[in-house]
Amino acid sequence: MNLQKSQQAFEEAKRYIPGGVDSPVRAFNSVGGTPPFIERGQGAYLFDIDGNRYIDYVQSWGPLIFGHCDKDIEEAIIDRVKKGVSFGAPTELETQLAKEIVSLFDSVDKIRFVNSGTEAVMSALRLARGYTAKDDIVKFAGCYHGHSDSLLVSAGSGAATFGTPSSPGVPADLTKHTLIAKYNDIESVKRCFKDSKNIAAVIIEPIAGNMGLVPADKEFLEELRKLCDENNTLLIFDEVMSGFRASLKGAQGIVDIKPDLVTFGKVIGGGMPVGAFGGKEEIMKWLSPEGPVYQAGTLSGNPVAMAAGIATINKLKTNPAIYVELSKKAKRLMEGFQAAADAEEIPFVTEVRGSMFGFFFSDKVVKNFDDALENDQKRFARFHKEMLKRGIYLACSPFETGFISTAISDDMIEETILAAYEVMREIA
Ligand SMILES: *Cc1c(COP(=O)(O)O)cnc(C)c1O
């Protein structure tokens, strides 16, 4: 595979942008090599500037559930662009998208739109702290909630790959308010509640997608709900990734547990920059201008982004069977990878939730971040590189999740599995 133009572009980018990228994972640090620079996407495919074509299982890290250049979403965006791209004044589009989400999520009475998942979580935490008049929060090792100060504590994803539990530049005075618990381990949460009587919120990815794909056990989430209630602590589900991905109702469509606040992002923007946080009326009314907790944004609820979101959610709502189809494909893909690994006696485990899939080069079922860290990262890097050579674009870190879009056909899944057989043989 020729990546000459990408190599040049990467060198050029590095002269002007730190590491040549605007988000660290894109630099391919954990797998090595040059990241293909993308020229365009079409349906299930990505095309790089050297003319290579890839089946895209990353989909902009989750948002593109209908693949690239979906006609309906494209039309909605173009139509809005022609009417002006931003007003900084209310539009009916915001209410429309809000209505769609509120109608799907029992736990959400009201919602506010922001521009990214990071912003959504950051704002939800401030609201939780304001509402409860408490300062501490609990997060789980391996869960990622964006890059705001309070949450860059033992974070997964990019930070985990770099092996740094927190980042320079984050004041210890802030992170001392963040307690770290172990995923799927209720005793570790109880210890947090013993150590602090000042816990405003417990935040969790109910289906973790940033330490690889690691779903929380239902009983664990139930006990978490109970613990929060007993301690007057809010439970926040970060569904930035799992929302509209794991099911039409996110993780909440799979386990019947109601959080107090929910954060969204990724799919709800249909590929445009959108985040949102919502919850019970009683809590949401604390938000300015209705209440005292301040939060704002010049481009929040941007009309073009709202239009893309509305088109996306509408398509999903009118055709909920999409999730059955996506899940079937994800399962087939993971069964295929598993069989390919088994054929070479390579330790391998897989997981699927709706349109999300994950795998580890490991012989144990992964329940938490410590388990995840035991995967064979060197073998993953070789697997990734060889798959890429064969035109299969997988997430470039073992701590990320893969995604199926409606544009990915059964034939493409089989093509991918065939490539996996070849590659497993090579890396055995
Ligand atoms: C992606 C992600 C975020 C951060 O969203 P950005 O839009 O990248 O800021 C937060 N939480 C979870 C669970 C995510 O997957």
GROMACS .gro file of C-alpha atoms and ligand atoms in nm:
model
  443
    1MET     CA    1   0.000   0.000   0.000
    2ASN     CA    2   0.134   0.339  -0.101
    3LEU     CA    3   0.104   0.606   0.168
    4GLN     CA    4   0.355   0.848   0.020
    5LYS     CA    5   0.123   1.150   0.005
    6SER     CA    6  -0.005   1.080   0.356
    7GLN     CA    7   0.352   1.063   0.481
    8GLN     CA    8   0.426   1.402   0.324
    9ALA     CA    9   0.103   1.548   0.455
   10PHE     CA   10   0.178   1.417   0.803
   11GLU     CA   11   0.526   1.574   0.801
   12GLU     CA   12   0.380   1.902   0.681
   13ALA     CA   13   0.104   1.891   0.944
   14LYS     CA   14   0.356   1.827   1.219
   15ARG     CA   15   0.530   2.153   1.135
   16TYR     CA   16   0.218   2.350   1.219
   17ILE     CA   17   0.004   2.135   1.448
   18PRO     CA   18   0.139   1.955   1.758
   19GLY     CA   19   0.186   1.592   1.655
   20GLY     CA   20   0.020   1.679   1.324
   21VAL     CA   21  -0.329   1.609   1.461
   22ASP     CA   22  -0.614   1.781   1.643
   23SER     CA   23  -0.691   1.481   1.865
   24PRO     CA   24  -0.409   1.256   1.986
   25VAL     CA   25  -0.547   0.913   1.892
   26ARG     CA   26  -0.541   1.012   1.525
   27ALA     CA   27  -0.159   1.014   1.527
   28PHE     CA   28  -0.148   0.630   1.535
   29ASN     CA   29   0.095   0.642   1.830
   30SER     CA   30  -0.017   0.311   1.974
   31VAL     CA   31   0.011   0.121   1.645
   32GLY     CA   32   0.293   0.313   1.478
   33GLY     CA   33   0.315   0.414   1.115
   34THR     CA   34   0.155   0.697   0.925
   35PRO     CA   35  -0.214   0.773   0.963
   36PRO     CA   36  -0.378   0.787   0.620
   37PHE     CA   37  -0.488   1.144   0.546
   38ILE     CA   38  -0.845   1.129   0.431
   39GLU     CA   39  -0.964   1.281   0.109
   40ARG     CA   40  -1.330   1.180   0.126
   41GLY     CA   41  -1.580   0.926   0.248
   42GLN     CA   42  -1.855   0.754   0.054
   43GLY     CA   43  -2.099   0.511   0.212
   44ALA     CA   44  -1.896   0.246   0.393
   45TYR     CA   45  -1.568   0.361   0.245
   46LEU     CA   46  -1.290   0.605   0.325
   47PHE     CA   47  -1.054   0.722   0.052
   48ASP     CA   48  -0.714   0.862   0.145
   49ILE     CA   49  -0.511   1.118  -0.049
   50ASP     CA   50  -0.299   0.841  -0.206
   51GLY     CA   51  -0.614   0.692  -0.354
   52ASN     CA   52  -0.635   0.392  -0.117
   53ARG     CA   53  -0.983   0.273  -0.027
   54TYR     CA   54  -1.078   0.138   0.316
   55ILE     CA   55  -1.388  -0.017   0.472
   56ASP     CA   56  -1.446   0.223   0.760
   57TYR     CA   57  -1.515   0.065   1.101
   58VAL     CA   58  -1.433   0.385   1.289
   59GLN     CA   59  -1.694   0.618   1.142
   60SER     CA   60  -1.550   0.932   1.292
   61TRP     CA   61  -1.535   0.741   1.626
   62GLY     CA   62  -1.905   0.669   1.632
   63PRO     CA   63  -2.126   0.946   1.489
   64LEU     CA   64  -2.174   0.815   1.134
   65ILE     CA   65  -2.426   0.538   1.193
   66PHE     CA   66  -2.550   0.579   0.833
   67GLY     CA   67  -2.200   0.590   0.688
   68HIS     CA   68  -2.053   0.872   0.483
   69CYS     CA   69  -2.262   1.111   0.272
   70ASP     CA   70  -2.600   0.967   0.362
   71LYS     CA   71  -2.839   1.143   0.122
   72ASP     CA   72  -3.101   1.246   0.381
   73ILE     CA   73  -2.849   1.387   0.626
   74GLU     CA   74  -2.653   1.554   0.347
   75GLU     CA   75  -2.970   1.720   0.215
   76ALA     CA   76  -3.075   1.839   0.559
   77ILE     CA   77  -2.733   2.000   0.610
   78ILE     CA   78  -2.720   2.166   0.267
   79ASP     CA   79  -3.073   2.295   0.303
   80ARG     CA   80  -2.987   2.460   0.635
   81VAL     CA   81  -2.655   2.600   0.515
   82LYS     CA   82  -2.842   2.797   0.250
   83LYS     CA   83  -3.050   2.966   0.519
   84GLY     CA   84  -2.754   3.084   0.725
   85VAL     CA   85  -2.508   2.884   0.933
   86SER     CA   86  -2.545   3.046   1.274
   87PHE     CA   87  -2.759   3.307   1.446
   88GLY     CA   88  -2.685   3.297   1.818
   89ALA     CA   89  -3.060   3.322   1.859
   90PRO     CA   90  -3.319   3.051   1.923
   91THR     CA   91  -3.445   2.836   1.636
   92GLU     CA   92  -3.725   2.579   1.628
   93LEU     CA   93  -3.469   2.318   1.525
   94GLU     CA   94  -3.334   2.301   1.881
   95THR     CA   95  -3.680   2.228   2.018
   96GLN     CA   96  -3.733   1.966   1.749
   97LEU     CA   97  -3.418   1.773   1.833
   98ALA     CA   98  -3.484   1.817   2.205
   99LYS     CA   99  -3.834   1.672   2.160
  100GLU     CA  100  -3.700   1.372   1.971
  101ILE     CA  101  -3.452   1.285   2.245
  102VAL     CA  102  -3.689   1.354   2.533
  103SER     CA  103  -3.952   1.130   2.372
  104LEU     CA  104  -3.705   0.840   2.358
  105PHE     CA  105  -3.539   0.869   2.699
  106ASP     CA  106  -3.760   0.828   3.007
  107SER     CA  107  -3.483   0.971   3.220
  108VAL     CA  108  -3.475   1.297   3.024
  109ASP     CA  109  -3.739   1.569   3.075
  110LYS     CA  110  -3.524   1.853   2.948
  111ILE     CA  111  -3.204   1.878   2.754
  112ARG     CA  112  -2.945   2.139   2.662
  113PHE     CA  113  -2.725   2.131   2.354
  114VAL     CA  114  -2.353   2.205   2.352
  115ASN     CA  115  -2.076   2.149   2.097
  116SER     CA  116  -1.897   1.833   2.210
  117GLY     CA  117  -1.914   1.539   2.446
  118THR     CA  118  -1.646   1.698   2.660
  119GLU     CA  119  -1.858   2.007   2.707
  120ALA     CA  120  -2.168   1.801   2.780
  121VAL     CA  121  -2.002   1.607   3.060
  122MET     CA  122  -1.826   1.912   3.203
  123SER     CA  123  -2.157   2.100   3.217
  124ALA     CA  124  -2.350   1.804   3.360
  125LEU     CA  125  -2.096   1.777   3.642
  126ARG     CA  126  -2.125   2.146   3.724
  127LEU     CA  127  -2.501   2.110   3.733
  128ALA     CA  128  -2.475   1.805   3.960
  129ARG     CA  129  -2.243   1.992   4.193
  130GLY     CA  130  -2.466   2.298   4.195
  131TYR     CA  131  -2.781   2.098   4.253
  132THR     CA  132  -2.642   1.880   4.534
  133ALA     CA  133  -2.418   2.152   4.683
  134LYS     CA  134  -2.139   1.892   4.700
  135ASP     CA  135  -1.795   1.899   4.537
  136ASP     CA  136  -1.666   1.544   4.489
  137ILE     CA  137  -1.733   1.309   4.201
  138VAL     CA  138  -1.667   0.940   4.140
  139LYS     CA  139  -1.542   0.814   3.807
  140PHE     CA  140  -1.428   0.472   3.699
  141ALA     CA  141  -1.078   0.384   3.584
  142GLY     CA  142  -1.085   0.325   3.210
  143CYS     CA  143  -1.398   0.530   3.145
  144TYR     CA  144  -1.341   0.837   2.930
  145HIS     CA  145  -1.559   1.144   2.964
  146GLY     CA  146  -1.375   1.398   2.754
  147HIS     CA  147  -1.072   1.605   2.843
  148SER     CA  148  -1.199   1.848   3.107
  149ASP     CA  149  -0.981   1.894   3.415
  150SER     CA  150  -1.182   1.699   3.672
  151LEU     CA  151  -1.192   1.394   3.449
  152LEU     CA  152  -0.834   1.359   3.331
  153VAL     CA  153  -0.765   1.128   3.618
  154SER     CA  154  -0.666   0.777   3.517
  155ALA     CA  155  -0.865   0.826   3.197
  156GLY     CA  156  -0.887   0.561   2.924
  157SER     CA  157  -0.859   0.610   2.549
  158GLY     CA  158  -0.576   0.843   2.441
  159ALA     CA  159  -0.452   0.893   2.794
  160ALA     CA  160  -0.439   0.518   2.863
  161THR     CA  161  -0.247   0.453   2.548
  162PHE     CA  162   0.012   0.707   2.658
  163GLY     CA  163   0.030   0.542   2.996
  164THR     CA  164  -0.030   0.862   3.195
  165PRO     CA  165  -0.292   0.848   3.466
  166SER     CA  166  -0.343   1.225   3.446
  167SER     CA  167  -0.213   1.517   3.245
  168PRO     CA  168   0.026   1.797   3.338
  169GLY     CA  169  -0.170   2.118   3.352
  170VAL     CA  170  -0.451   1.970   3.557
  171PRO     CA  171  -0.439   2.117   3.909
  172ALA     CA  172  -0.416   1.857   4.186
  173ASP     CA  173  -0.650   2.084   4.379
  174LEU     CA  174  -0.917   1.989   4.130
  175THR     CA  175  -0.850   1.620   4.087
  176LYS     CA  176  -0.854   1.564   4.461
  177HIS     CA  177  -1.230   1.599   4.417
  178THR     CA  178  -1.237   1.307   4.172
  179LEU     CA  179  -1.246   0.965   4.333
  180ILE     CA  180  -1.157   0.667   4.117
  181ALA     CA  181  -1.348   0.341   4.141
  182LYS     CA  182  -1.310   0.011   3.963
  183TYR     CA  183  -1.553  -0.073   3.685
  184ASN     CA  184  -1.797  -0.355   3.766
  185ASP     CA  185  -1.676  -0.356   4.127
  186ILE     CA  186  -1.939  -0.218   4.366
  187GLU     CA  187  -1.711  -0.256   4.670
  188SER     CA  188  -1.475   0.000   4.520
  189VAL     CA  189  -1.764   0.245   4.494
  190LYS     CA  190  -1.864   0.179   4.853
  191ARG     CA  191  -1.509   0.266   4.954
  192CYS     CA  192  -1.546   0.602   4.778
  193PHE     CA  193  -1.864   0.674   4.972
  194LYS     CA  194  -1.682   0.580   5.292
  195ASP     CA  195  -1.394   0.815   5.209
  196SER     CA  196  -1.617   1.109   5.119
  197LYS     CA  197  -1.950   1.239   5.243
  198ASN     CA  198  -1.935   1.506   4.977
  199ILE     CA  199  -2.008   1.315   4.655
  200ALA     CA  200  -2.222   1.512   4.410
  201ALA     CA  201  -2.228   1.253   4.135
  202VAL     CA  202  -2.111   0.917   4.015
  203ILE     CA  203  -2.040   0.926   3.645
  204ILE     CA  204  -2.016   0.613   3.436
  205GLU     CA  205  -2.021   0.489   3.079
  206PRO     CA  206  -2.294   0.224   3.124
  207ILE     CA  207  -2.137   0.053   2.827
  208ALA     CA  208  -1.772   0.150   2.840
  209GLY     CA  209  -1.632   0.212   2.495
  210ASN     CA  210  -1.306   0.382   2.577
  211MET     CA  211  -1.111   0.092   2.730
  212GLY     CA  212  -1.216  -0.129   2.447
  213LEU     CA  213  -1.580  -0.236   2.464
  214VAL     CA  214  -1.659  -0.333   2.823
  215PRO     CA  215  -2.026  -0.334   2.924
  216ALA     CA  216  -2.123  -0.288   3.288
  217ASP     CA  217  -2.309  -0.577   3.450
  218LYS     CA  218  -2.677  -0.505   3.507
  219GLU     CA  219  -2.655  -0.594   3.879
  220PHE     CA  220  -2.360  -0.359   3.916
  221LEU     CA  221  -2.559  -0.070   3.767
  222GLU     CA  222  -2.857  -0.154   3.987
  223GLU     CA  223  -2.641  -0.142   4.298
  224LEU     CA  224  -2.487   0.180   4.177
  225ARG     CA  225  -2.834   0.332   4.144
  226LYS     CA  226  -2.915   0.221   4.499
  227LEU     CA  227  -2.592   0.358   4.644
  228CYS     CA  228  -2.648   0.694   4.479
  229ASP     CA  229  -3.003   0.714   4.614
  230GLU     CA  230  -2.889   0.627   4.966
  231ASN     CA  231  -2.628   0.901   4.957
  232ASN     CA  232  -2.824   1.177   4.781
  233THR     CA  233  -2.577   1.154   4.497
  234LEU     CA  234  -2.670   1.193   4.131
  235LEU     CA  235  -2.607   0.910   3.891
  236ILE     CA  236  -2.484   1.030   3.552
  237PHE     CA  237  -2.484   0.800   3.252
  238ASP     CA  238  -2.235   0.917   2.994
  239GLU     CA  239  -2.402   0.795   2.676
  240VAL     CA  240  -2.199   1.013   2.441
  241MET     CA  241  -2.092   0.694   2.265
  242SER     CA  242  -2.358   0.437   2.357
  243GLY     CA  243  -2.651   0.675   2.295
  244PHE     CA  244  -2.821   0.574   1.968
  245ARG     CA  245  -2.539   0.322   1.917
  246ALA     CA  246  -2.602   0.038   2.164
  247SER     CA  247  -2.975   0.070   2.091
  248LEU     CA  248  -3.218   0.345   1.996
  249LYS     CA  249  -3.227   0.431   2.368
  250GLY     CA  250  -2.861   0.370   2.428
  251ALA     CA  251  -2.759   0.156   2.725
  252GLN     CA  252  -3.089   0.252   2.887
  253GLY     CA  253  -3.267   0.058   2.615
  254ILE     CA  254  -3.081  -0.255   2.726
  255VAL     CA  255  -3.078  -0.221   3.105
  256ASP     CA  256  -3.383  -0.064   3.264
  257ILE     CA  257  -3.207   0.172   3.503
  258LYS     CA  258  -3.274   0.544   3.515
  259PRO     CA  259  -2.988   0.784   3.571
  260ASP     CA  260  -3.049   1.138   3.702
  261LEU     CA  261  -2.854   1.300   3.421
  262VAL     CA  262  -2.748   1.173   3.079
  263THR     CA  263  -2.484   1.308   2.844
  264PHE     CA  264  -2.498   1.269   2.468
  265GLY     CA  265  -2.278   1.345   2.168
  266LYS     CA  266  -2.152   1.167   1.859
  267VAL     CA  267  -2.462   1.020   1.682
  268ILE     CA  268  -2.694   1.304   1.789
  269GLY     CA  269  -2.496   1.541   1.568
  270GLY     CA  270  -2.498   1.317   1.261
  271GLY     CA  271  -2.130   1.400   1.207
  272MET     CA  272  -2.153   1.767   1.303
  273PRO     CA  273  -2.010   1.889   1.637
  274VAL     CA  274  -2.289   1.841   1.892
  275GLY     CA  275  -2.312   1.736   2.253
  276ALA     CA  276  -2.601   1.751   2.497
  277PHE     CA  277  -2.690   1.684   2.856
  278GLY     CA  278  -3.034   1.623   2.998
  279GLY     CA  279  -3.224   1.484   3.291
  280LYS     CA  280  -3.505   1.531   3.534
  281GLU     CA  281  -3.693   1.860   3.528
  282GLU     CA  282  -3.618   1.918   3.895
  283ILE     CA  283  -3.245   1.911   3.826
  284MET     CA  284  -3.242   2.077   3.483
  285LYS     CA  285  -3.428   2.380   3.615
  286TRP     CA  286  -3.117   2.468   3.813
  287LEU     CA  287  -2.952   2.561   3.486
  288SER     CA  288  -2.923   2.926   3.380
  289PRO     CA  289  -3.122   3.126   3.282
  290GLU     CA  290  -3.394   2.936   3.473
  291GLY     CA  291  -3.165   2.862   3.767
  292PRO     CA  292  -2.832   2.973   3.913
  293VAL     CA  293  -2.590   2.720   3.757
  294TYR     CA  294  -2.412   2.899   3.473
  295GLN     CA  295  -2.358   2.741   3.135
  296ALA     CA  296  -2.348   2.896   2.785
  297GLY     CA  297  -2.222   2.865   2.428
  298THR     CA  298  -2.199   3.095   2.125
  299LEU     CA  299  -2.252   2.814   1.875
  300SER     CA  300  -2.457   2.584   2.100
  301GLY     CA  301  -2.762   2.441   1.923
  302ASN     CA  302  -2.612   2.545   1.590
  303PRO     CA  303  -2.883   2.518   1.322
  304VAL     CA  304  -2.674   2.316   1.075
  305ALA     CA  305  -2.570   2.073   1.347
  306MET     CA  306  -2.929   2.048   1.473
  307ALA     CA  307  -3.054   1.974   1.121
  308ALA     CA  308  -2.801   1.692   1.085
  309GLY     CA  309  -2.904   1.556   1.424
  310ILE     CA  310  -3.275   1.571   1.348
  311ALA     CA  311  -3.230   1.394   1.015
  312THR     CA  312  -3.024   1.123   1.185
  313ILE     CA  313  -3.255   1.060   1.480
  314ASN     CA  314  -3.562   1.067   1.251
  315LYS     CA  315  -3.413   0.801   1.029
  316LEU     CA  316  -3.331   0.585   1.331
  317LYS     CA  317  -3.672   0.632   1.490
  318THR     CA  318  -3.869   0.547   1.179
  319ASN     CA  319  -3.664   0.234   1.124
  320PRO     CA  320  -3.573   0.081   1.462
  321ALA     CA  321  -3.504  -0.257   1.294
  322ILE     CA  322  -3.176  -0.096   1.190
  323TYR     CA  323  -3.032  -0.196   1.527
  324VAL     CA  324  -3.118  -0.563   1.477
  325GLU     CA  325  -2.944  -0.551   1.141
  326LEU     CA  326  -2.637  -0.365   1.270
  327SER     CA  327  -2.606  -0.596   1.568
  328LYS     CA  328  -2.629  -0.903   1.346
  329LYS     CA  329  -2.344  -0.770   1.135
  330ALA     CA  330  -2.135  -0.680   1.440
  331LYS     CA  331  -2.186  -1.031   1.579
  332ARG     CA  332  -2.096  -1.193   1.250
  333LEU     CA  333  -1.780  -0.982   1.227
  334MET     CA  334  -1.670  -1.073   1.578
  335GLU     CA  335  -1.752  -1.442   1.528
  336GLY     CA  336  -1.537  -1.429   1.216
  337PHE     CA  337  -1.245  -1.260   1.395
  338GLN     CA  338  -1.277  -1.511   1.678
  339ALA     CA  339  -1.271  -1.808   1.442
  340ALA     CA  340  -0.969  -1.662   1.261
  341ALA     CA  341  -0.786  -1.621   1.593
  342ASP     CA  342  -0.891  -1.967   1.713
  343ALA     CA  343  -0.759  -2.122   1.394
  344GLU     CA  344  -0.413  -1.995   1.490
  345GLU     CA  345  -0.461  -2.053   1.863
  346ILE     CA  346  -0.423  -1.683   1.934
  347PRO     CA  347  -0.586  -1.576   2.264
  348PHE     CA  348  -0.877  -1.353   2.168
  349VAL     CA  349  -1.202  -1.228   2.324
  350THR     CA  350  -1.483  -1.024   2.170
  351GLU     CA  351  -1.784  -0.819   2.276
  352VAL     CA  352  -2.085  -0.673   2.091
  353ARG     CA  353  -2.352  -0.423   2.198
  354GLY     CA  354  -2.584  -0.311   1.920
  355SER     CA  355  -2.374  -0.152   1.648
  356MET     CA  356  -2.065  -0.143   1.873
  357PHE     CA  357  -1.801  -0.414   1.870
  358GLY     CA  358  -1.474  -0.472   2.051
  359PHE     CA  359  -1.198  -0.730   2.079
  360PHE     CA  360  -0.886  -0.791   2.282
  361PHE     CA  361  -0.583  -1.006   2.219
  362SER     CA  362  -0.627  -1.164   2.560
  363ASP     CA  363  -0.738  -1.493   2.710
  364LYS     CA  364  -0.960  -1.346   2.979
  365VAL     CA  365  -1.301  -1.183   2.975
  366VAL     CA  366  -1.244  -0.811   3.033
  367LYS     CA  367  -1.450  -0.664   3.317
  368ASN     CA  368  -1.248  -0.356   3.407
  369PHE     CA  369  -0.949  -0.143   3.309
  370ASP     CA  370  -0.692  -0.365   3.484
  371ASP     CA  371  -0.817  -0.659   3.277
  372ALA     CA  372  -0.807  -0.447   2.963
  373LEU     CA  373  -0.446  -0.348   3.025
  374GLU     CA  374  -0.345  -0.714   3.013
  375ASN     CA  375  -0.416  -0.739   2.641
  376ASP     CA  376  -0.128  -0.802   2.400
  377GLN     CA  377  -0.085  -0.452   2.261
  378LYS     CA  378   0.208  -0.546   2.038
  379ARG     CA  379   0.002  -0.810   1.865
  380PHE     CA  380  -0.286  -0.565   1.830
  381ALA     CA  381  -0.051  -0.316   1.661
  382ARG     CA  382   0.059  -0.580   1.408
  383PHE     CA  383  -0.300  -0.686   1.349
  384HIS     CA  384  -0.407  -0.327   1.292
  385LYS     CA  385  -0.123  -0.256   1.050
  386GLU     CA  386  -0.184  -0.569   0.842
  387MET     CA  387  -0.560  -0.512   0.829
  388LEU     CA  388  -0.503  -0.154   0.718
  389LYS     CA  389  -0.280  -0.278   0.436
  390ARG     CA  390  -0.573  -0.491   0.322
  391GLY     CA  391  -0.808  -0.194   0.316
  392ILE     CA  392  -0.972  -0.248   0.655
  393TYR     CA  393  -0.980   0.068   0.865
  394LEU     CA  394  -1.007  -0.032   1.233
  395ALA     CA  395  -0.965   0.187   1.540
  396CYS     CA  396  -0.593   0.246   1.591
  397SER     CA  397  -0.582   0.149   1.958
  398PRO     CA  398  -0.683  -0.163   2.152
  399PHE     CA  399  -0.870   0.067   2.392
  400GLU     CA  400  -1.125   0.187   2.138
  401THR     CA  401  -1.455   0.051   2.008
  402GLY     CA  402  -1.546  -0.041   1.651
  403PHE     CA  403  -1.869   0.058   1.479
  404ILE     CA  404  -2.095  -0.084   1.210
  405SER     CA  405  -2.286   0.155   0.985
  406THR     CA  406  -2.588   0.077   0.772
  407ALA     CA  407  -2.363   0.129   0.468
  408ILE     CA  408  -2.157  -0.179   0.556
  409SER     CA  409  -2.287  -0.480   0.361
  410ASP     CA  410  -2.272  -0.850   0.444
  411ASP     CA  411  -2.019  -0.891   0.165
  412MET     CA  412  -1.793  -0.629   0.322
  413ILE     CA  413  -1.815  -0.812   0.655
  414GLU     CA  414  -1.710  -1.137   0.483
  415GLU     CA  415  -1.427  -0.957   0.303
  416THR     CA  416  -1.310  -0.824   0.639
  417ILE     CA  417  -1.322  -1.169   0.798
  418LEU     CA  418  -1.119  -1.316   0.512
  419ALA     CA  419  -0.857  -1.047   0.569
  420ALA     CA  420  -0.859  -1.133   0.940
  421TYR     CA  421  -0.784  -1.500   0.860
  422GLU     CA  422  -0.483  -1.395   0.653
  423VAL     CA  423  -0.359  -1.154   0.914
  424MET     CA  424  -0.404  -1.388   1.211
  425ARG     CA  425  -0.193  -1.644   1.025
  426GLU     CA  426   0.073  -1.380   0.975
  427ILE     CA  427   0.086  -1.263   1.337
  428ALA     CA  428   0.049  -1.606   1.502
  429LIG     C1  429  -1.625   1.065   2.284
  429LIG     C2  430  -1.667   1.064   2.425
  429LIG     C3  431  -1.666   1.180   2.504
  429LIG     C4  432  -1.608   1.309   2.455
  429LIG     O1  433  -1.675   1.361   2.347
  429LIG     P1  434  -1.600   1.469   2.252
  429LIG     O2  435  -1.704   1.508   2.155
  429LIG     O3  436  -1.485   1.396   2.192
  429LIG     O4  437  -1.557   1.580   2.340
  429LIG     C5  438  -1.719   1.174   2.631
  429LIG     N1  439  -1.768   1.060   2.679
  429LIG     C6  440  -1.769   0.946   2.608
  429LIG     C7  441  -1.828   0.824   2.667
  429LIG     C8  442  -1.717   0.943   2.479
  429LIG     O5  443  -1.715   0.829   2.411
   0.00000   0.00000   0.00000
